[in-house]
JSON list of C-alpha atoms in Angstrom, two decimals:
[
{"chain": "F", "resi": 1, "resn": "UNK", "atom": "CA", "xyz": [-9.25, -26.66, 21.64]},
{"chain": "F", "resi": 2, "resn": "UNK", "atom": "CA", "xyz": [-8.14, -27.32, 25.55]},
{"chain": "F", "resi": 3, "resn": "UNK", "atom": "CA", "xyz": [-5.10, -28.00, 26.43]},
{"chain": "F", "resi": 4, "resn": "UNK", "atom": "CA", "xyz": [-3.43, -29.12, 29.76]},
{"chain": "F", "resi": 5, "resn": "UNK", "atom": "CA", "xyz": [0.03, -27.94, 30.65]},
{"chain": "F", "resi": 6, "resn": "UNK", "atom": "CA", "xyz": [2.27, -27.62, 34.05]},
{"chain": "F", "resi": 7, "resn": "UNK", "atom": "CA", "xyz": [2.55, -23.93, 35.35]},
{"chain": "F", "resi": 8, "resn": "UNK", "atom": "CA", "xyz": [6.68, -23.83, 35.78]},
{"chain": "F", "resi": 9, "resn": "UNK", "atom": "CA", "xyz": [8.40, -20.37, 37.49]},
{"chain": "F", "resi": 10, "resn": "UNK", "atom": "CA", "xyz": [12.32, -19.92, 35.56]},
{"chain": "F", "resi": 11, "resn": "UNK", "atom": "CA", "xyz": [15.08, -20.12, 38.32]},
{"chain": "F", "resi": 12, "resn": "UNK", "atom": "CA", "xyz": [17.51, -18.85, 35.93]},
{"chain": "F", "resi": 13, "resn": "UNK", "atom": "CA", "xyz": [17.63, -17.62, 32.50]},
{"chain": "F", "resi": 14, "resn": "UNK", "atom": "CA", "xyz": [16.59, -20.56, 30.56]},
{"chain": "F", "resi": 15, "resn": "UNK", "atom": "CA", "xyz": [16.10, -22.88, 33.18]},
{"chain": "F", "resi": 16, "resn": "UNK", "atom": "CA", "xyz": [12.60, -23.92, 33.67]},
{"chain": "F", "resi": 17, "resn": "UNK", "atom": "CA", "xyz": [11.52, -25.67, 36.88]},
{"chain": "F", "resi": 18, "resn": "UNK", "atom": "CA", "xyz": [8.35, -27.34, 38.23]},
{"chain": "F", "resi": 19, "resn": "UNK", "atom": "CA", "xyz": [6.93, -24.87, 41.10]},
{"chain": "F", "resi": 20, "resn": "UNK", "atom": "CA", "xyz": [7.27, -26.64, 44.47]},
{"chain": "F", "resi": 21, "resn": "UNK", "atom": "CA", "xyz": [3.78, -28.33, 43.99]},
{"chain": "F", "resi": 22, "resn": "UNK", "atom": "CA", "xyz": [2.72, -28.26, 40.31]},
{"chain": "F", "resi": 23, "resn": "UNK", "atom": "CA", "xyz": [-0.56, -27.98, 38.83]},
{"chain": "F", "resi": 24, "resn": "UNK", "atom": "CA", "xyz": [-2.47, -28.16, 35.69]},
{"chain": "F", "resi": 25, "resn": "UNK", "atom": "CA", "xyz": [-3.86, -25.24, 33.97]},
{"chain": "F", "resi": 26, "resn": "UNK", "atom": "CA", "xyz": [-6.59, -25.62, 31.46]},
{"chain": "F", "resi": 27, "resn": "UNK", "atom": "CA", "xyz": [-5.58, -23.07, 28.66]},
{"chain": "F", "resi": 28, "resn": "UNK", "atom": "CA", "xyz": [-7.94, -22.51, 26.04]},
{"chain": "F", "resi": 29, "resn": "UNK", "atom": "CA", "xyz": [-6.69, -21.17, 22.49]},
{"chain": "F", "resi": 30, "resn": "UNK", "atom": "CA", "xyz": [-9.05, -18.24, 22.13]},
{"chain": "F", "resi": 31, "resn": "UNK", "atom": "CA", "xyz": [-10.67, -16.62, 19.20]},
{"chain": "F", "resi": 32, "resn": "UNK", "atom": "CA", "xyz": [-11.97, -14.07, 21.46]},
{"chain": "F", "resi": 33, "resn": "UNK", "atom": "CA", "xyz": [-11.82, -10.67, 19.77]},
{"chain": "F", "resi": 34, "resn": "UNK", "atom": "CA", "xyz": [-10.50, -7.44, 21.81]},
{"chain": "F", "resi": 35, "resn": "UNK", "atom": "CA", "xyz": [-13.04, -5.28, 23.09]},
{"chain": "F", "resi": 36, "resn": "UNK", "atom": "CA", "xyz": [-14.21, -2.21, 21.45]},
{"chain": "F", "resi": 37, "resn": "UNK", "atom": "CA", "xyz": [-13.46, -0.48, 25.12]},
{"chain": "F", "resi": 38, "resn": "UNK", "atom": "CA", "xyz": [-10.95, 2.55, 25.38]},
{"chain": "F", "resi": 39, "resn": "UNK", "atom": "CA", "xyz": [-8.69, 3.55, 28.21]},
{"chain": "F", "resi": 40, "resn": "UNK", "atom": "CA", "xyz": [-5.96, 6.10, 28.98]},
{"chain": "F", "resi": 41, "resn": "UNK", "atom": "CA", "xyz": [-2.64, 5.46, 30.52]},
{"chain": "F", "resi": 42, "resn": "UNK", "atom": "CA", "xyz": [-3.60, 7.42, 33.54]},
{"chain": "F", "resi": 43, "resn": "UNK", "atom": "CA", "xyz": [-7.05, 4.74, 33.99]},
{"chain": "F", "resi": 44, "resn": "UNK", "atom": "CA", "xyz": [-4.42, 1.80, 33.84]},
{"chain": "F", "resi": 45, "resn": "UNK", "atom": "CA", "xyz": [-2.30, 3.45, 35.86]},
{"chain": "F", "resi": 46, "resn": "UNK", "atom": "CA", "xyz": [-5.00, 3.32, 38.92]},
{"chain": "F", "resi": 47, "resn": "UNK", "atom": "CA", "xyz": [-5.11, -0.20, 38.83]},
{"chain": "F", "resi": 48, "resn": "UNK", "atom": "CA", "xyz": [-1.37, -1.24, 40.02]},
{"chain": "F", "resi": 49, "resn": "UNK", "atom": "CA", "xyz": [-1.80, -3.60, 43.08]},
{"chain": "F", "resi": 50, "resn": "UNK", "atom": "CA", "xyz": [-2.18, -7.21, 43.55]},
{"chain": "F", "resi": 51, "resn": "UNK", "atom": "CA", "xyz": [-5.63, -7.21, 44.07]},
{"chain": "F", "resi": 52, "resn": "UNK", "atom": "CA", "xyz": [-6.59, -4.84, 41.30]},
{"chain": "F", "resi": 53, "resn": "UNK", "atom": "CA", "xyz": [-3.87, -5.20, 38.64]},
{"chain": "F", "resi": 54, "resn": "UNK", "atom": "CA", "xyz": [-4.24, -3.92, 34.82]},
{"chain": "F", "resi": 55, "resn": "UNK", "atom": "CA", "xyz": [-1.54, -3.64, 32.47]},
{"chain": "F", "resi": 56, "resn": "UNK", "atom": "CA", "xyz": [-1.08, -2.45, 28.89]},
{"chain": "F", "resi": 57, "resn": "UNK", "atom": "CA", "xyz": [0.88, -4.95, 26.13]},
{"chain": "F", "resi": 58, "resn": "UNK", "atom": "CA", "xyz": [1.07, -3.81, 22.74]},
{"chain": "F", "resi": 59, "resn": "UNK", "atom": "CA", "xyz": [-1.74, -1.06, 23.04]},
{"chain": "F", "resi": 60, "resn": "UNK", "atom": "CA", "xyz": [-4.13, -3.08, 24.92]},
{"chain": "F", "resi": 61, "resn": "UNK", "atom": "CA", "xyz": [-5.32, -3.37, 28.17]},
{"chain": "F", "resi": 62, "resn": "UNK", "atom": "CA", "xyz": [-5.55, -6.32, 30.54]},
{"chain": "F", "resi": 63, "resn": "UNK", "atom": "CA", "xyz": [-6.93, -7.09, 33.72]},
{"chain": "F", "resi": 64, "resn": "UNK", "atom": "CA", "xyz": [-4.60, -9.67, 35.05]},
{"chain": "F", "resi": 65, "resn": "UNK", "atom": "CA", "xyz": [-6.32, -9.70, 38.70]},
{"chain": "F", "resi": 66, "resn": "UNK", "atom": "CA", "xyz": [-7.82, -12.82, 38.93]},
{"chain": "F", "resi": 67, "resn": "UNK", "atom": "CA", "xyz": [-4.65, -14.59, 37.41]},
{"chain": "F", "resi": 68, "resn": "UNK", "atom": "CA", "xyz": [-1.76, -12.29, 39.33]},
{"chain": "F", "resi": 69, "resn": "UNK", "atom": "CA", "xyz": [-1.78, -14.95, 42.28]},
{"chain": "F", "resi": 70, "resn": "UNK", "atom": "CA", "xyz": [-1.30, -17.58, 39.53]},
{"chain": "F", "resi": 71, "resn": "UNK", "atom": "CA", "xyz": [1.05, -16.15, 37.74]},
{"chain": "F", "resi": 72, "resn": "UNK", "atom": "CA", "xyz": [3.95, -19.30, 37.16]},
{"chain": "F", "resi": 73, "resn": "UNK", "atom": "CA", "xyz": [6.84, -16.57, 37.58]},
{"chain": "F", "resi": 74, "resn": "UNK", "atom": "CA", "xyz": [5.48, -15.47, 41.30]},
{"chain": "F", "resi": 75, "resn": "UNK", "atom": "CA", "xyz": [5.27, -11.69, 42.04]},
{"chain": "F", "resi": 76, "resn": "UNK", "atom": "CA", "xyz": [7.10, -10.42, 39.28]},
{"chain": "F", "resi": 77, "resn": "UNK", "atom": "CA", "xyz": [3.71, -9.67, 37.01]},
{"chain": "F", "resi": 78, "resn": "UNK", "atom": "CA", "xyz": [2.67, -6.70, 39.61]},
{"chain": "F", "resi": 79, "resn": "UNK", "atom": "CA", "xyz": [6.05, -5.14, 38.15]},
{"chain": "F", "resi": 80, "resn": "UNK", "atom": "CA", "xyz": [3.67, -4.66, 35.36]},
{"chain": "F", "resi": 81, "resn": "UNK", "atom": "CA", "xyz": [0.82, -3.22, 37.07]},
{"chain": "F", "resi": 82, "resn": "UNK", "atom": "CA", "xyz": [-0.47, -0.36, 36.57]},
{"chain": "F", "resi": 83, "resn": "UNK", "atom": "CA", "xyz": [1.58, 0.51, 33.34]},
{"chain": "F", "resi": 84, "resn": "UNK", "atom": "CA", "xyz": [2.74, -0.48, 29.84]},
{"chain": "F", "resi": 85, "resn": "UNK", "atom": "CA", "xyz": [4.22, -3.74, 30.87]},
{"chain": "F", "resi": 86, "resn": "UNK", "atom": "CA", "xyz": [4.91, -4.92, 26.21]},
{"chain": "F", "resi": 87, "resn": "UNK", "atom": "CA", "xyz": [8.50, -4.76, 27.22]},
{"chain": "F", "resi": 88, "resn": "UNK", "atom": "CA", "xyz": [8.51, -6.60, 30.23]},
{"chain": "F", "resi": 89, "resn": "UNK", "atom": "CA", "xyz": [6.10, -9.29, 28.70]},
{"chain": "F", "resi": 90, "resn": "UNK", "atom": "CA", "xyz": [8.39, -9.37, 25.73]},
{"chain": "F", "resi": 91, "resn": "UNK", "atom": "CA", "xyz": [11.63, -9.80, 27.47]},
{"chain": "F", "resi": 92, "resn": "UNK", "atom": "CA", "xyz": [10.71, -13.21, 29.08]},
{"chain": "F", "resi": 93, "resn": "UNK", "atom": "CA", "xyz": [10.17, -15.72, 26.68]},
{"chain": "F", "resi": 94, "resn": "UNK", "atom": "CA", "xyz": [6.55, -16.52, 27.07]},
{"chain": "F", "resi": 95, "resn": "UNK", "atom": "CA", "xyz": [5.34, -19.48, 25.07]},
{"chain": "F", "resi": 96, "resn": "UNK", "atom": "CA", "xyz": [1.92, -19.12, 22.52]},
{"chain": "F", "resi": 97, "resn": "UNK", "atom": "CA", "xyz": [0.07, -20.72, 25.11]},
{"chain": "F", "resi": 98, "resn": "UNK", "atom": "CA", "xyz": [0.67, -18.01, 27.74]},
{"chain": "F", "resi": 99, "resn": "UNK", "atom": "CA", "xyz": [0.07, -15.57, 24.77]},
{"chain": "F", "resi": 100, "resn": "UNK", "atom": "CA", "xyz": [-3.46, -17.09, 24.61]},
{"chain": "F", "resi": 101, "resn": "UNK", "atom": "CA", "xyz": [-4.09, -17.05, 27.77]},
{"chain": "F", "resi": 102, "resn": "UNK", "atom": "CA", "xyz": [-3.33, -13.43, 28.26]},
{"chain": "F", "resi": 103, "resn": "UNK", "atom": "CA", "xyz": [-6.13, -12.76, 25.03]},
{"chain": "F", "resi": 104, "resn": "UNK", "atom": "CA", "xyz": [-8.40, -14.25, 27.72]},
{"chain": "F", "resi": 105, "resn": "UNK", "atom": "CA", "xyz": [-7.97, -10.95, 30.29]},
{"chain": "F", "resi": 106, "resn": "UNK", "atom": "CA", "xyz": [-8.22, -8.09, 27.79]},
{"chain": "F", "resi": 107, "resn": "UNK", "atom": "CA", "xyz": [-10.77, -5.77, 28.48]},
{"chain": "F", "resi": 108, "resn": "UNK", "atom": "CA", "xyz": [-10.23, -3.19, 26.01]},
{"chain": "F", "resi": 109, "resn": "UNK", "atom": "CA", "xyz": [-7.57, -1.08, 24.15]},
{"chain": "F", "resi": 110, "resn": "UNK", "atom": "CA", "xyz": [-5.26, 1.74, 24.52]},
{"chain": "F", "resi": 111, "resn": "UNK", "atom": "CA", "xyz": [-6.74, 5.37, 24.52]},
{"chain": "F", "resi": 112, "resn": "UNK", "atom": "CA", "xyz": [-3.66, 7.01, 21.76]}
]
């Protein structure tokens, strides 16, 4: 299933606008399944820049590189980087299309 929606950065809390020139992303609702891959907080915690930017939500691991520059909230996903960014993540109200799209980046899970 493909869907088309506007990327959109919040200027406020609750206040959605379109970025200054708005696109169209193709999101794809993904069955993909997590990979059987293991890392350890200190790993993730190598990869923290814009050009090289991992991040753990909910006990697995993302590479978010390619996407960081895309990102419809700006800079704010490198606050993320490097570390266990569930709380961040889950304190902006992301919709279940940006949930999907994040399944797309995981490369593996949490080393407990």
């Amino acid at each position: 299933l493909m869907l088309r929606v506007f990327a959109f950065r919040l200027s406020s809390p609750g206040l959605a606008v379109f970025a200054d020139r708005p696109r169209l992303l193709n999101v794809r609702y993904s069955t993909k399944a997590t990979p059987d891959v293991y890392f350890t907080k200190e790993e993730v915690a190598k990869h923290d820049t814009e050009d090289d930017c991992w991040m753990i939500i909910h006990n697995k691991v993302y590479d978010v590189t390619e996407y960081a520059g895309e990102h419809p909230g700006g800079e704010v996903i490198l606050d993320g980087a490097g570390k266990d960014a569930t709380d961040d993540f889950e304190g902006n109200e992301h919709s279940d299309a940006a949930r999907e799209l994040l399944s797309e980046f995981c490369i593996g899970k949490l080393k407990e």
